[in-house]
PDB file of C-alpha atoms in Angstrom:
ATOM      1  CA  UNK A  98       0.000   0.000   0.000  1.00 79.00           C
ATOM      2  CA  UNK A  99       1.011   3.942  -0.500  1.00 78.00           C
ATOM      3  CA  UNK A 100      -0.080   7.372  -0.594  1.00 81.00           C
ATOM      4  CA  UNK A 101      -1.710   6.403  -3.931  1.00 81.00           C
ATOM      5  CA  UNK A 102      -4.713   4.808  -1.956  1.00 85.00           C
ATOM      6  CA  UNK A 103      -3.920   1.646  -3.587  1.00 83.00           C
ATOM      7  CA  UNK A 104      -3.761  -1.823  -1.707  1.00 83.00           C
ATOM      8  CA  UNK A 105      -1.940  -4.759  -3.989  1.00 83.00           C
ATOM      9  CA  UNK A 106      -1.473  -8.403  -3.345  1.00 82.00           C
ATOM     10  CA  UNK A 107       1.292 -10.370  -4.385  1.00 81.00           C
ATOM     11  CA  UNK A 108       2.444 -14.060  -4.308  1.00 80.00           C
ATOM     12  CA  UNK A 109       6.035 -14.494  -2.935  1.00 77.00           C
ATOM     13  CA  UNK A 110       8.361 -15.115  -3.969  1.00 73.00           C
ATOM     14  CA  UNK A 111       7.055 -15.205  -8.029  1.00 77.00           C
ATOM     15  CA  UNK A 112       6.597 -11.906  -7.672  1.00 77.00           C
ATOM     16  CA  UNK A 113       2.909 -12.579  -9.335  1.00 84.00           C
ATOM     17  CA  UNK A 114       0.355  -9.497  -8.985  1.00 85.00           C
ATOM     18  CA  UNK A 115      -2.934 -11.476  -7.619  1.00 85.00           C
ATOM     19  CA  UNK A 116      -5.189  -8.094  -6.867  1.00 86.00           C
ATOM     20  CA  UNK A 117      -5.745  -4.449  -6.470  1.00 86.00           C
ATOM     21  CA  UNK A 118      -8.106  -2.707  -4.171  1.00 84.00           C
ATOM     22  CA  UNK A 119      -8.546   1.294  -5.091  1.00 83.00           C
ATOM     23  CA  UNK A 120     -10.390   3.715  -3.128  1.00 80.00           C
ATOM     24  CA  UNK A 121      -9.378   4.288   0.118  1.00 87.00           C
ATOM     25  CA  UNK A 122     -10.131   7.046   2.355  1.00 88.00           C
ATOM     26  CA  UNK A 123      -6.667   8.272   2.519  1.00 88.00           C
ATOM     27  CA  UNK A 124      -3.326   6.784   2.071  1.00 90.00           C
ATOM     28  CA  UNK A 125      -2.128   3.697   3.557  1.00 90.00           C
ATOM     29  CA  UNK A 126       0.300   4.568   5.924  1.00 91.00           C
ATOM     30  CA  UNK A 127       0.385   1.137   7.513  1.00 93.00           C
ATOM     31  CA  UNK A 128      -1.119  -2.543   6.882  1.00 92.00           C
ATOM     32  CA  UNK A 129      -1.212  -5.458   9.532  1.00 93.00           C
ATOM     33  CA  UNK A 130      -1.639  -8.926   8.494  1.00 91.00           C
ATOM     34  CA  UNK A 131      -3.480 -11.465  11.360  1.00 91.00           C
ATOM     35  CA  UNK A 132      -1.157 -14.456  12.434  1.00 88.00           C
ATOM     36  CA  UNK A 133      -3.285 -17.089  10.416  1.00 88.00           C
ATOM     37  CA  UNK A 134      -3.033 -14.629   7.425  1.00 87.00           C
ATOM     38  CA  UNK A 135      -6.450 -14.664   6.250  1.00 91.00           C
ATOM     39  CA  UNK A 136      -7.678 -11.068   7.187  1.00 93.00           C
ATOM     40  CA  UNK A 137      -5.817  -7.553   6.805  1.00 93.00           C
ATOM     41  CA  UNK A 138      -6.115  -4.005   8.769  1.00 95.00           C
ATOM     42  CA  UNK A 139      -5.643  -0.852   6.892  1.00 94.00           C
ATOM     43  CA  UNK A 140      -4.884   2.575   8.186  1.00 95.00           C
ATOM     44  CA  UNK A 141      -5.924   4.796   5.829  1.00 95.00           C
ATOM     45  CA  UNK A 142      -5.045   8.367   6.563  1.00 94.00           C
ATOM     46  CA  UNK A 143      -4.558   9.439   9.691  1.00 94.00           C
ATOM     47  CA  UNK A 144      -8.055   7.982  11.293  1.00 95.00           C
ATOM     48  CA  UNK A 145      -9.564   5.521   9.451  1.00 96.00           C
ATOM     49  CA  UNK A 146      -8.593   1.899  10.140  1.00 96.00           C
ATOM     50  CA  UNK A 147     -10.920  -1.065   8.049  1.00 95.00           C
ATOM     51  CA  UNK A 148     -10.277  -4.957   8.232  1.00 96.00           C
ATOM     52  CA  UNK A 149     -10.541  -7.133   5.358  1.00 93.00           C
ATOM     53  CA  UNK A 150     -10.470 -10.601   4.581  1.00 93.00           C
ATOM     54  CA  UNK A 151      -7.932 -11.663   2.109  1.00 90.00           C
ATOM     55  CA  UNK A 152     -10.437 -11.631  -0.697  1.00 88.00           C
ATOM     56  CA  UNK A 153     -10.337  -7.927   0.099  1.00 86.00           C
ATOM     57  CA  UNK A 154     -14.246  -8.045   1.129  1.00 91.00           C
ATOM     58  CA  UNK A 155     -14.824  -5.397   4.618  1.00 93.00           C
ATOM     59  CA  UNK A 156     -15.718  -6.854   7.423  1.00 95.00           C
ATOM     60  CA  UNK A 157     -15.314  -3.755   9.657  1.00 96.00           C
ATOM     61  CA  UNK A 158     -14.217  -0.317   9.335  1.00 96.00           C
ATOM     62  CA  UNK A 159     -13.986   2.669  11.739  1.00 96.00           C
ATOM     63  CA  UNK A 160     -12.958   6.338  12.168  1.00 96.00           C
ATOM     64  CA  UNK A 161     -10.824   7.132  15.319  1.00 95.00           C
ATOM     65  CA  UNK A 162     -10.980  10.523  17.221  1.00 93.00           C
ATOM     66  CA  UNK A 163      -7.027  10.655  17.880  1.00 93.00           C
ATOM     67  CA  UNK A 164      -4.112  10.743  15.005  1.00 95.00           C
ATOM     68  CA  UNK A 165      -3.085   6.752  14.389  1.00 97.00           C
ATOM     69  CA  UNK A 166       0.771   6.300  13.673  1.00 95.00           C
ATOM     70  CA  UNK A 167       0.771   2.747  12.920  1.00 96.00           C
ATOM     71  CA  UNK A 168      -0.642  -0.395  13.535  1.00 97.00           C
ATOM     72  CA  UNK A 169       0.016  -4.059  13.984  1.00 95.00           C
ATOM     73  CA  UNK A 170      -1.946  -7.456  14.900  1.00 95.00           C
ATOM     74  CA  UNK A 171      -0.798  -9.323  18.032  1.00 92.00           C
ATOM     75  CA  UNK A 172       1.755 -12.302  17.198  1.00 86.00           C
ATOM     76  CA  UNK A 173       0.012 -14.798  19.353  1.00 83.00           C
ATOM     77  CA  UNK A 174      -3.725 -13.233  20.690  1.00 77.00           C
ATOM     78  CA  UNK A 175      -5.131 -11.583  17.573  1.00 76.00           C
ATOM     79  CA  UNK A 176      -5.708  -8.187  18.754  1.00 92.00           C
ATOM     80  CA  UNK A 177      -5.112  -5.181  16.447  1.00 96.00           C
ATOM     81  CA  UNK A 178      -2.534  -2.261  18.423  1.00 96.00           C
ATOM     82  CA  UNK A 179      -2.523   0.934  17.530  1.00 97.00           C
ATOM     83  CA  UNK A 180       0.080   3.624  18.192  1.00 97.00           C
ATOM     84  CA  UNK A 181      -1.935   6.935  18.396  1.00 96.00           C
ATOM     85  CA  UNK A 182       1.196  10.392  17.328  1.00 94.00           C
ATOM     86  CA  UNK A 183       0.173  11.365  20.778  1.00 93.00           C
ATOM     87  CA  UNK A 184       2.105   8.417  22.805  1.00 93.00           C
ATOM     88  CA  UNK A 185      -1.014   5.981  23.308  1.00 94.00           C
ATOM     89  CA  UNK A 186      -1.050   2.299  22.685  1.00 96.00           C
ATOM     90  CA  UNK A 187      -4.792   1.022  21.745  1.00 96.00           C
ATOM     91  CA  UNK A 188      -6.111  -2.483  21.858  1.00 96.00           C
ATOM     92  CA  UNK A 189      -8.533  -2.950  19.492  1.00 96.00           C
ATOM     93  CA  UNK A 190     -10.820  -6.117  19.631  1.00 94.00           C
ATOM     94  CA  UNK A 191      -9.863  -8.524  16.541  1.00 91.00           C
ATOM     95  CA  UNK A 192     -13.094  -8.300  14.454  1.00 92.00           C
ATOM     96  CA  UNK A 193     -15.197  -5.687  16.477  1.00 94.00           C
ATOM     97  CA  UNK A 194     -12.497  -3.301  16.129  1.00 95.00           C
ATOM     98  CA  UNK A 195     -13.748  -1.423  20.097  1.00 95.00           C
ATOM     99  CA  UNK A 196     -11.315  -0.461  21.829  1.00 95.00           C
ATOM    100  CA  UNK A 197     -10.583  -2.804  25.029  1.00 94.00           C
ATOM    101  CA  UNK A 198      -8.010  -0.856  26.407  1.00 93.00           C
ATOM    102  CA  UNK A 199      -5.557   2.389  26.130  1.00 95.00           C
ATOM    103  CA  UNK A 200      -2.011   2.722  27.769  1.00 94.00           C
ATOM    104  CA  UNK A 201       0.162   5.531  27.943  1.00 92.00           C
ATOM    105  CA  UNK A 202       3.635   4.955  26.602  1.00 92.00           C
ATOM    106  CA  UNK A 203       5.928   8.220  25.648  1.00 89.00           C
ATOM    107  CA  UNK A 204       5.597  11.502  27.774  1.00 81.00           C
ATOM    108  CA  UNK A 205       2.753  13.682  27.351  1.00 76.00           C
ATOM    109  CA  UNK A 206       3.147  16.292  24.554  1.00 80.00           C
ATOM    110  CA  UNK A 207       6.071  14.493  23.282  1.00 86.00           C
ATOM    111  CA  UNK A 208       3.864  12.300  20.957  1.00 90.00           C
ATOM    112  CA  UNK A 209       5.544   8.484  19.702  1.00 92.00           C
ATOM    113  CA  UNK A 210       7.341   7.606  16.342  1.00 90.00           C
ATOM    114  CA  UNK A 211       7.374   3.649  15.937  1.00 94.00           C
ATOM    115  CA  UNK A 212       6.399   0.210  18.392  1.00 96.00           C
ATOM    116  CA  UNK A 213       7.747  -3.396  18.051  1.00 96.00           C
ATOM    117  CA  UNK A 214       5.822  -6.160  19.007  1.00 95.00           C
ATOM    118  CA  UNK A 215       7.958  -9.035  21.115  1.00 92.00           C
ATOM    119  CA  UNK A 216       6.898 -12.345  19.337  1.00 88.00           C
ATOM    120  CA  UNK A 217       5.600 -14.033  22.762  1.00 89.00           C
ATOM    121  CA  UNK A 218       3.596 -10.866  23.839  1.00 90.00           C
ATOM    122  CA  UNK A 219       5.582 -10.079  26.813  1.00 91.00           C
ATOM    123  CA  UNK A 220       6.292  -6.463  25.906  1.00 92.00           C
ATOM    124  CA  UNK A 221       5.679  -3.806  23.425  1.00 95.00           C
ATOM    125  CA  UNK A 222       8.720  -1.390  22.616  1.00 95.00           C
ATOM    126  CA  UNK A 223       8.094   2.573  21.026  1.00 95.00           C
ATOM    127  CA  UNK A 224      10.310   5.376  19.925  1.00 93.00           C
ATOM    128  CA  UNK A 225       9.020   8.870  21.319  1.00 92.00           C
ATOM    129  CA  UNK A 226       9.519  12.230  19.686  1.00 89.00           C
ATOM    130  CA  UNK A 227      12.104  13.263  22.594  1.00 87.00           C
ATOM    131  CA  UNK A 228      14.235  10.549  21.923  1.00 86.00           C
ATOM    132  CA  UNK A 229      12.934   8.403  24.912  1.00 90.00           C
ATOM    133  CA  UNK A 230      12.425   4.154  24.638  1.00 93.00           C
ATOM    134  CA  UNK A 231      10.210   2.971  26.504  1.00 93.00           C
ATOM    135  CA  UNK A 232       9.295  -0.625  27.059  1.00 93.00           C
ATOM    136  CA  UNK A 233       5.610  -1.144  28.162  1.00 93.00           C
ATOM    137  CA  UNK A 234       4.302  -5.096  29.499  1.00 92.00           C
ATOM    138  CA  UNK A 235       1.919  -6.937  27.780  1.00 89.00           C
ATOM    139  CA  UNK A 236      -0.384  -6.412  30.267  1.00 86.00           C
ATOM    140  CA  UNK A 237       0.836  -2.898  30.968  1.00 84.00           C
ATOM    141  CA  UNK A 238       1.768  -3.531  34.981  1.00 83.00           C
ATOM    142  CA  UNK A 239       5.342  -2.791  33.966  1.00 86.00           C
ATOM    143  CA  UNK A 240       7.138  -0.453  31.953  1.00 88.00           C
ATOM    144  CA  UNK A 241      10.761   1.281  31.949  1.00 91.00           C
ATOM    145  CA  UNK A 242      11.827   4.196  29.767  1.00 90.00           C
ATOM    146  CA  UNK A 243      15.497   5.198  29.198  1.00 90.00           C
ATOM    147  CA  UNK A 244      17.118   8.792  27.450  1.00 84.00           C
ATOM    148  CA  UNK A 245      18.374   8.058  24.125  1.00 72.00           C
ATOM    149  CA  UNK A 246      20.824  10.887  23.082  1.00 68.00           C
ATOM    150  CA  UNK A 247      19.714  10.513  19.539  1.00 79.00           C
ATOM    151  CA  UNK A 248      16.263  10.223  17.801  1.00 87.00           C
ATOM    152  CA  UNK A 249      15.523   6.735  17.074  1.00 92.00           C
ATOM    153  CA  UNK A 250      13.609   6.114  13.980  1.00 94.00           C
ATOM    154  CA  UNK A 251      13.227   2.504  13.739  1.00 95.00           C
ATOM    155  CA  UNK A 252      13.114  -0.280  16.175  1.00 96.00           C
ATOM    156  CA  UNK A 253      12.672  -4.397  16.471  1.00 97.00           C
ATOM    157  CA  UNK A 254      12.671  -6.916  18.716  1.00 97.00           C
ATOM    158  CA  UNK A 255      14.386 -10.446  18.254  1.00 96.00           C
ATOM    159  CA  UNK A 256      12.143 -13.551  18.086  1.00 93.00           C
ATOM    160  CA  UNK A 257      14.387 -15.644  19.924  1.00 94.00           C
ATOM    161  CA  UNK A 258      15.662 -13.551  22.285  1.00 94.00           C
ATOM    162  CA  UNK A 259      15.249 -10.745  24.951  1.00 96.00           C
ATOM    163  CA  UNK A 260      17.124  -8.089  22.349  1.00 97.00           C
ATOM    164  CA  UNK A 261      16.114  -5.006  20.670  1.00 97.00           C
ATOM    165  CA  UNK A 262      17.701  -3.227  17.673  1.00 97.00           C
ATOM    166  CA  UNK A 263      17.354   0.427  17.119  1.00 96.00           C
ATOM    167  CA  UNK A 264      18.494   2.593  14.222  1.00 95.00           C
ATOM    168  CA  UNK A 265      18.539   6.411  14.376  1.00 94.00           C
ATOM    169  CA  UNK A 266      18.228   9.429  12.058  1.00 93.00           C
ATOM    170  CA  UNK A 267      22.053   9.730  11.291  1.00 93.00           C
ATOM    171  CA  UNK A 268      22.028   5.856  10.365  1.00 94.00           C
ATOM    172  CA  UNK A 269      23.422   4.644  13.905  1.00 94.00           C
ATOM    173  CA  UNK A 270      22.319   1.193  14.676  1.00 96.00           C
ATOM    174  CA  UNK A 271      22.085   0.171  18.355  1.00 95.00           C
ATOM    175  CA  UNK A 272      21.650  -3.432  20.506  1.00 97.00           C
ATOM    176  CA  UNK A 273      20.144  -3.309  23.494  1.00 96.00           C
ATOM    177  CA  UNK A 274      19.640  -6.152  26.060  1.00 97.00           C
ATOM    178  CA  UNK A 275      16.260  -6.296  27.705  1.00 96.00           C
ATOM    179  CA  UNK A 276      15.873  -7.796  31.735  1.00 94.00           C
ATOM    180  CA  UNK A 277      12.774  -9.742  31.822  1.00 90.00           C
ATOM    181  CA  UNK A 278      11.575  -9.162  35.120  1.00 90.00           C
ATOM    182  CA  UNK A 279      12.257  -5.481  35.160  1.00 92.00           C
ATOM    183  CA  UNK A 280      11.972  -4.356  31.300  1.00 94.00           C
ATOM    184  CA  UNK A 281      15.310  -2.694  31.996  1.00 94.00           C
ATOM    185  CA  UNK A 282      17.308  -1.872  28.739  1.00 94.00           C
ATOM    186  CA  UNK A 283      20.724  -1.394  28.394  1.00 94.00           C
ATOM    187  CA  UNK A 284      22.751  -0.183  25.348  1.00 94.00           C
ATOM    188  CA  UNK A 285      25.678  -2.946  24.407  1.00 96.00           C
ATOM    189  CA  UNK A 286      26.598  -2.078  20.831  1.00 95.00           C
ATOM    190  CA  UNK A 287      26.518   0.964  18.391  1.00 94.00           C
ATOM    191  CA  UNK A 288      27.560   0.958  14.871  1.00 92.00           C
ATOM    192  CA  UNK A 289      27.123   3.594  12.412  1.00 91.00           C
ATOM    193  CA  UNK A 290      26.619   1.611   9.219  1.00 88.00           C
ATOM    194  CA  UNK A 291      24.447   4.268   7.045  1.00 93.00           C
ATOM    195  CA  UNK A 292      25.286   7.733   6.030  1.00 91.00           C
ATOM    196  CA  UNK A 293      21.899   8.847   6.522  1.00 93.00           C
ATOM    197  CA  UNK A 294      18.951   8.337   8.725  1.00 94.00           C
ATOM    198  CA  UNK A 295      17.319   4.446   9.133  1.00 96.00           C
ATOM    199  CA  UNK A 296      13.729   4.075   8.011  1.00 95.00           C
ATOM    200  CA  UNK A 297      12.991   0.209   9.408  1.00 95.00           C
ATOM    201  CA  UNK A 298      15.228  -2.712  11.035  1.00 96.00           C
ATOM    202  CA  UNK A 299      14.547  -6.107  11.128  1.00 95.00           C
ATOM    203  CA  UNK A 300      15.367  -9.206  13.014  1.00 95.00           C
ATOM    204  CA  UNK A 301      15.967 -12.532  10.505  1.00 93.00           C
ATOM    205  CA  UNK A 302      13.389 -15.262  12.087  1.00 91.00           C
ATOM    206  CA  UNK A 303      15.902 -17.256  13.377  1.00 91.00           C
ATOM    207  CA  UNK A 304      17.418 -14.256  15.253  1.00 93.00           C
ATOM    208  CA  UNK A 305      20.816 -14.727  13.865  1.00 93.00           C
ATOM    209  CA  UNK A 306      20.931 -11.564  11.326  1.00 93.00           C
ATOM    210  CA  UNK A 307      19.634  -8.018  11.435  1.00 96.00           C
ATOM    211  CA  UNK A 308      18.638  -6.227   8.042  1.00 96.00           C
ATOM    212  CA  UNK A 309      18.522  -2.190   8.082  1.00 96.00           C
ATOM    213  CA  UNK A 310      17.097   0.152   5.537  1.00 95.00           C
ATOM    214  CA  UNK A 311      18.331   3.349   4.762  1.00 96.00           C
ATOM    215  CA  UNK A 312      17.556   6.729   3.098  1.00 95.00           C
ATOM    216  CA  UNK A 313      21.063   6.829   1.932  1.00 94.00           C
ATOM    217  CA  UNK A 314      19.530   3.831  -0.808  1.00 94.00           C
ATOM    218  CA  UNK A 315      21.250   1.105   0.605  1.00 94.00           C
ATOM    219  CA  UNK A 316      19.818  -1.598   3.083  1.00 94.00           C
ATOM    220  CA  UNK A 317      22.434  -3.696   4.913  1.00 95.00           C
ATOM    221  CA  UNK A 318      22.761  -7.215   5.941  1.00 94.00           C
ATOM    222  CA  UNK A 319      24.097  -7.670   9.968  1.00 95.00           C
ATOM    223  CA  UNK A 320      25.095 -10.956  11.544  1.00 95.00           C
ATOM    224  CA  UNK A 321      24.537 -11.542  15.037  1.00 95.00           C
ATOM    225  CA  UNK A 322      27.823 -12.093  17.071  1.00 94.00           C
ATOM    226  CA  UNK A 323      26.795 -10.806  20.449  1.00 93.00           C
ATOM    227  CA  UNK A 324      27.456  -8.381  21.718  1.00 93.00           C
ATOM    228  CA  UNK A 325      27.960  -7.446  18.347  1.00 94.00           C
ATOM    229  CA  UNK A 326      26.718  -6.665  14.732  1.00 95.00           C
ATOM    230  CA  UNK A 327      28.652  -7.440  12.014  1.00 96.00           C
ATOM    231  CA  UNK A 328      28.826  -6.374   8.605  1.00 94.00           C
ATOM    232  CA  UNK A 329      27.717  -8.772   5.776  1.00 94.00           C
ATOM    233  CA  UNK A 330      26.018  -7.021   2.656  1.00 92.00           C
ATOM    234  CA  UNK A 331      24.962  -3.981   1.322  1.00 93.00           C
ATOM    235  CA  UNK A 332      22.096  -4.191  -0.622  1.00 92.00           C
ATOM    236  CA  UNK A 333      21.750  -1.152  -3.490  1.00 91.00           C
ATOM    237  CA  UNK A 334      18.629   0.188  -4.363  1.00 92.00           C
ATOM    238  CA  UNK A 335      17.869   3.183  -6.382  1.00 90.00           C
ATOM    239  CA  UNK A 336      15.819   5.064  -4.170  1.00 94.00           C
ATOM    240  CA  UNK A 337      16.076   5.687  -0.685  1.00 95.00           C
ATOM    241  CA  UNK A 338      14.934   2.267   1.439  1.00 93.00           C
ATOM    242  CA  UNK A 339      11.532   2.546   3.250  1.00 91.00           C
ATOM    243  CA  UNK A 340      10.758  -0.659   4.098  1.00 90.00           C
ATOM    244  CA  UNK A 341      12.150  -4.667   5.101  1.00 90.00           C
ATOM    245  CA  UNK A 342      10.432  -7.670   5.436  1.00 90.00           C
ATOM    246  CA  UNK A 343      11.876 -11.056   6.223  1.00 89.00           C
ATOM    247  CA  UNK A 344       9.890 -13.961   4.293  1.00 84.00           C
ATOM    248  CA  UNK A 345       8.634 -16.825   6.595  1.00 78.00           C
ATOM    249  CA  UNK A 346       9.962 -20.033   4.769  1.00 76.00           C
ATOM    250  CA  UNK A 347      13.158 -22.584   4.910  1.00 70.00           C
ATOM    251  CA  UNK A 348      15.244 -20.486   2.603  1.00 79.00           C
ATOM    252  CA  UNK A 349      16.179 -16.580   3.734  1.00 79.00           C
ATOM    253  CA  UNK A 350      14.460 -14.498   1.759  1.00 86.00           C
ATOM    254  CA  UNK A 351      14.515 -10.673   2.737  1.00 90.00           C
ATOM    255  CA  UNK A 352      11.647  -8.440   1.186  1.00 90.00           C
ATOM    256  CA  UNK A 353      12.647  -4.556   0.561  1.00 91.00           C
ATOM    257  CA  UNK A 354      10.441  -1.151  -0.487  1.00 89.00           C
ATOM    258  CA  UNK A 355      11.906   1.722  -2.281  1.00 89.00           C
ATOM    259  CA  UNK A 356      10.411   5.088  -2.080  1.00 88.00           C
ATOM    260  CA  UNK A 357       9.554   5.018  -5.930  1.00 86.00           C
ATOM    261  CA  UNK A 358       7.342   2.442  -5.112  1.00 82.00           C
ATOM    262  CA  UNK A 359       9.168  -0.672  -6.018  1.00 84.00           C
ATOM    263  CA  UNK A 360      10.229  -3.637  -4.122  1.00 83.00           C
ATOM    264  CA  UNK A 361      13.124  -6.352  -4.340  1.00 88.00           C
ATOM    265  CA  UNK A 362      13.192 -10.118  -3.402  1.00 87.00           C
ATOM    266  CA  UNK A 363      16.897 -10.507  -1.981  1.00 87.00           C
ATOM    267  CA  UNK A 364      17.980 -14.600  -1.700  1.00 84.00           C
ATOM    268  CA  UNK A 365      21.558 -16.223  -0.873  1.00 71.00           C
ATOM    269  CA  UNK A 366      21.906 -13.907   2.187  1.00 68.00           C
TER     270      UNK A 366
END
């Protein structure tokens, strides 16, 4: 999806353009697919959020009263999280799409940037507009925040372990250990890899590499050698790098979006 208010589906990793959906109340500035991959939520705008199945038929759509950032569906419970610009998390019933419950992450009037969802819904990470990261429990009974001396403008968490990844606007990429019974983060490696700011990080699913993308058109390849990243590809695009997926599947397959609206299927990683 993109500011063009168009939705496509593809098959990976042909490549093969199934559908198109048109129309959409604004443009898609974020899609969430549900863990058993048969319905989609769409932000379109700034306040409008519908689900879909698949097929692209609506099953629900609704209009918010506060400005959404981005959203994402739960990894194990399917409930859809939104990240409101002012700093709120919401937890939006899976087909219903009501609200169940709102927690305050980033300061007030600071307003949030970006949230990572930990694969066994123990916590929730976000960026804040002051340069604070806070980590908030699933269940929102604990939470820790630490200074960042830079603004962070993309962050994941690993599936296999209790480590985050940040990248910042000057294309510094950070690993941070998390304590699970206190949320407590702590900085253990910084690398600037990019000559320009980081628009999305990734964790491979085995947790062994980290992918970055970049506005300086490059993404780049990271393996995992704690406490440290190290270099393994650069990946050249002709555009500045907006967005990095890794494919599910038995081979590595990383996904990448280019701000002319393109996208690459990277194997042999």
């Amino acid at each position: 999806g993109g500011i063009d208010r168009q939705l496509i589906l593809w098959r990976l990793p042909s490549g093969e353009k199934l559908r198109s959906w048109h129309h959409f109340k604004g443009a898609i500035r974020s899609l969430a697919m549900t863990p058993d991959g048969r319905r989609f939520a769409a932000l379109e705008g700034k306040r409008n959020i519908s689900l879909r199945s698949i097929s692209g038929k609506m099953i629900k759509s609704i209009s918010t009263k506060m400005a959404i950032r981005e959203i994402a569906f739960a990894p194990v419970v399917s409930r859809l999280l939104a990240l409101t610009e002012e700093g709120d998390i919401l937890f939006f019933h899976s087909t219903k799409l009501t609200v169940l419950r709102k927690e305050r992450v980033c300061p007030v009037k600071t307003g949030a940037l970006r949230m990572a969802l930990d694969y066994q819904e123990r916590w929730i990470a976000v960026t804040c507009n002051d340069g604070t990261l806070s980590m908030l429990g699933w269940q929102g009974k604990k939470r820790y925040s630490v200074a960042s001396l830079e603004s962070i403008t993309a962050l994941a968490l690993s599936p296999t372990q209790p480590l985050l990844i940040t990248g910042n606007k000057n294309g510094g990429l950070s690993l941070w250990t998390i304590q699970s019974a206190t949320l407590k983060m702590k900085r253990v490696f910084q690398q600037y890899g990019h000559v320009r700011g980081i628009t999305q990080v990734a964790f491979s699913p085995n947790g062994k590499n980290v992918a970055a993308a970049s506005l300086d058109r490059h993404g780049s390849l990271w393996t995992l050698s704690f406490p440290k990243l190290i270099l393994k590809h650069r990946l050249t695009h002709e555009s500045a790098v907006t967005a990095l997926h890794y494919v599910p599947g038995e081979k590595v397959r990383l996904l990448s979006g280019d701000a002319r609206g393109g996208f690459s299927m990277w194997t042999g990683l």
